Short mmCIF file of C-alpha atoms in Angstrom, two decimals:
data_model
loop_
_atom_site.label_atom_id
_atom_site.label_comp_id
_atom_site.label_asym_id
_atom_site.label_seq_id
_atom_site.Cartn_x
_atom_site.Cartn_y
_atom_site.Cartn_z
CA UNK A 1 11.59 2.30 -14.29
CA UNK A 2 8.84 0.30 -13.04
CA UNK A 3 5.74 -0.25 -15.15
CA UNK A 4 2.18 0.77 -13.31
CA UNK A 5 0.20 -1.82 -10.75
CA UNK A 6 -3.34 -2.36 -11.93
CA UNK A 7 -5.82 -3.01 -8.80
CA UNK A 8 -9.25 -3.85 -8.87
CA UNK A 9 -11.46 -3.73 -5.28
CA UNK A 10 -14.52 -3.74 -4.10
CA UNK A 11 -16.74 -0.33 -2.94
CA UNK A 12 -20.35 -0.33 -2.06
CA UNK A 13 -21.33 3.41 -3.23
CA UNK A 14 -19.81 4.44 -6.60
CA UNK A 15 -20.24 8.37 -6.07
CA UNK A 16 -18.69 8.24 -2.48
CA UNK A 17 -15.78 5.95 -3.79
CA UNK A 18 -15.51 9.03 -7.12
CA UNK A 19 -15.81 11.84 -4.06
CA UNK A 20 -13.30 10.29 -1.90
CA UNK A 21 -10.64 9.35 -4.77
CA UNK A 22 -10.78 11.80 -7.18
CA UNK A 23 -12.35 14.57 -4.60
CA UNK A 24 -10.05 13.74 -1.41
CA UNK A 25 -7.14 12.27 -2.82
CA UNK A 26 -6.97 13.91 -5.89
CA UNK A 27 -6.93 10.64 -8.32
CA UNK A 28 -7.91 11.88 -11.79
CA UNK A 29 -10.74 9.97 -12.82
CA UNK A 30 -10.62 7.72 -16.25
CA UNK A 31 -12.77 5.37 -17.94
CA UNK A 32 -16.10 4.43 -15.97
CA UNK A 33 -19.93 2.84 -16.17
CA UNK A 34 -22.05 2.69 -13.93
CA UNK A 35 -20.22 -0.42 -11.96
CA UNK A 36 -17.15 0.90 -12.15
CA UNK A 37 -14.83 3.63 -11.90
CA UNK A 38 -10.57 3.62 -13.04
CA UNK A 39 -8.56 6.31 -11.27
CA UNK A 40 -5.11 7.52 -11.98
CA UNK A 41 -3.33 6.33 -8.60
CA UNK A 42 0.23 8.29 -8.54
CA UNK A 43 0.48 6.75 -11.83
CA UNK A 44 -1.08 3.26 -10.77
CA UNK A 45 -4.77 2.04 -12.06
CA UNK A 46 -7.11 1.34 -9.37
CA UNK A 47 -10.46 0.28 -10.61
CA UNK A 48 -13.71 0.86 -8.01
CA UNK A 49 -15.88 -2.00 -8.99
CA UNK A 50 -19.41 -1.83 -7.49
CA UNK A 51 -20.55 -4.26 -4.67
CA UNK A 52 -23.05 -3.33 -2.93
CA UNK A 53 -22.73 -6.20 -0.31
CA UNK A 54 -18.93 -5.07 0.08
CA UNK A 55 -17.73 -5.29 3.58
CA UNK A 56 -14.26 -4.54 4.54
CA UNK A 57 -12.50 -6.93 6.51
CA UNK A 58 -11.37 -6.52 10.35
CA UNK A 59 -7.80 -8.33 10.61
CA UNK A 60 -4.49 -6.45 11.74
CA UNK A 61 -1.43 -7.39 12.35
CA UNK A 62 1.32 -6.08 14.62
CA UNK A 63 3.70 -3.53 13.18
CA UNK A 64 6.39 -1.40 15.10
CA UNK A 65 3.67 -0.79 17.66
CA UNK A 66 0.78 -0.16 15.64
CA UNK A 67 -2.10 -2.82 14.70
CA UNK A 68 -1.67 -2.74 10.83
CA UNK A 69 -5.23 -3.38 8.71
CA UNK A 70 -5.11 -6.57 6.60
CA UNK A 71 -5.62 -6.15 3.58
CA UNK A 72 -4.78 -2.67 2.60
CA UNK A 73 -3.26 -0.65 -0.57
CA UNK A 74 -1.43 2.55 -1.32
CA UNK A 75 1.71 3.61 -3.46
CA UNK A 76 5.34 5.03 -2.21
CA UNK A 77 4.89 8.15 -2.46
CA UNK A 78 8.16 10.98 -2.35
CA UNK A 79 8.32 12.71 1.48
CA UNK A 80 6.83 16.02 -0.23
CA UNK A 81 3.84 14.10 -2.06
CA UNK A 82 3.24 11.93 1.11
CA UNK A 83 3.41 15.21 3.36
CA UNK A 84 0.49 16.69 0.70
CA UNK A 85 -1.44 13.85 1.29
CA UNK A 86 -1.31 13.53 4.47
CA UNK A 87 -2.44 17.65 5.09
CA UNK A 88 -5.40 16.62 2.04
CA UNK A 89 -6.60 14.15 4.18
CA UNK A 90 -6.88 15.76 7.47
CA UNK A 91 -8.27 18.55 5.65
CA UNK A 92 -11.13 16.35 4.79
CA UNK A 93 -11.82 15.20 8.35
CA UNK A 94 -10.96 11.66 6.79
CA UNK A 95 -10.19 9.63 10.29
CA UNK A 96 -7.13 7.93 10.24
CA UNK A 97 -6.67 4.36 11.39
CA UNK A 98 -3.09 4.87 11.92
CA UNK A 99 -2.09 9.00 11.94
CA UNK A 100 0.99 10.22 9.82
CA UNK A 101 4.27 9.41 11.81
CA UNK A 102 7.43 7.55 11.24
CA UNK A 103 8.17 3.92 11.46
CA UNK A 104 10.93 2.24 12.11
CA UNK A 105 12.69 5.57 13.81
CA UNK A 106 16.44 5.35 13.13
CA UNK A 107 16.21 1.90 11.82
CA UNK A 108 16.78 -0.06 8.40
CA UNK A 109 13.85 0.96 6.37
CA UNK A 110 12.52 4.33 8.47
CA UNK A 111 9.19 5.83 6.86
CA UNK A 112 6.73 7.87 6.77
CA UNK A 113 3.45 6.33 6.92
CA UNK A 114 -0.17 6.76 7.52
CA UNK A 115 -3.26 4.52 7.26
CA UNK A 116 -7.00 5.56 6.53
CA UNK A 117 -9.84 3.63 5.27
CA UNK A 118 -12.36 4.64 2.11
CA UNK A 119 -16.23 4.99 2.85
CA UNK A 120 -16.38 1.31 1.80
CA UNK A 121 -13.86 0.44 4.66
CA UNK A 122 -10.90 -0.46 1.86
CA UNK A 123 -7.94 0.18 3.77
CA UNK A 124 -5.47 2.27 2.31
CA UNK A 125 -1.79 2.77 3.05
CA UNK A 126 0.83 5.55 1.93
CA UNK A 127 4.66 5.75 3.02
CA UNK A 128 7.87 8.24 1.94
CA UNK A 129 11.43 6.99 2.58
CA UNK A 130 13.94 10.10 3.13
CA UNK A 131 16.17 7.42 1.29
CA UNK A 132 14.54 5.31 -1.31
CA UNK A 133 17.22 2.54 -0.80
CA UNK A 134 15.73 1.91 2.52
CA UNK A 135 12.37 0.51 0.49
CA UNK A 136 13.86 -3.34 0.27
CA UNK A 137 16.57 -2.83 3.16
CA UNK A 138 16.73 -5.92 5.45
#
């Protein structure tokens, strides 16, 4: 079983990053102060650190069609939890960079994915494989 990621990042507004991760994604909130914030990821610790002068970074890179952001973050989420996510999110009028399809269609390693940036432009990523095996195919 693997053991939880830890990931610390940048946000410029500490109440829109607790709105957006605990509010839209549903990340139960743990330990904070008032320059940080941890959140319960899908299991993983992400850690909202306050930087006022945070600016998110405008690189992407080619991907099965789409231009991928660079850097971004997210977890592996089952098809059910990813399809949750994905109907949370357009609930919330979040924008998507890249909208909820599948990559890869009938290839090694075919998933769902979906890209959308936080209101401190972090870009985030989430993906479902119908067949987990698929995650390190080559």
């Amino acid at each position: 079983m693997p053991r939880p990621f830890h990931l610390a990042f940048p946000v410029h507004d500490l109440a829109a990053a607790r709105a957006f991760y605990g509010g839209v994604i549903g990340c139960p909130e743990g330990r904070s102060s008032d320059h940080w914030i941890d959140f319960d990821l899908f299991g993983h610790q992400i850690v909202a650190h306050l930087d006022p002068d945070a600016k998110p970074v405008a690189v992407s890179n080619q991907v099965d069609g789409h231009a991928v952001p660079v850097p971004h973050f997210g977890v592996v989420l089952t098809m059910p939890d990813w399809e949750k996510l994905a109907a949370r999110v357009e609930a919330a009028c979040v924008p998507f960079g890249i909208a909820p399809h599948i990559r890869f269609k009938g290839q090694i390693g075919e998933q769902a994915t979906m890209f959308f940036r936080d209101p401190s432009g972090n870009a985030l990523e989430f993906k479902a494989f119908a067949d987990d095996s698929q995650l390190f195919a080559t």
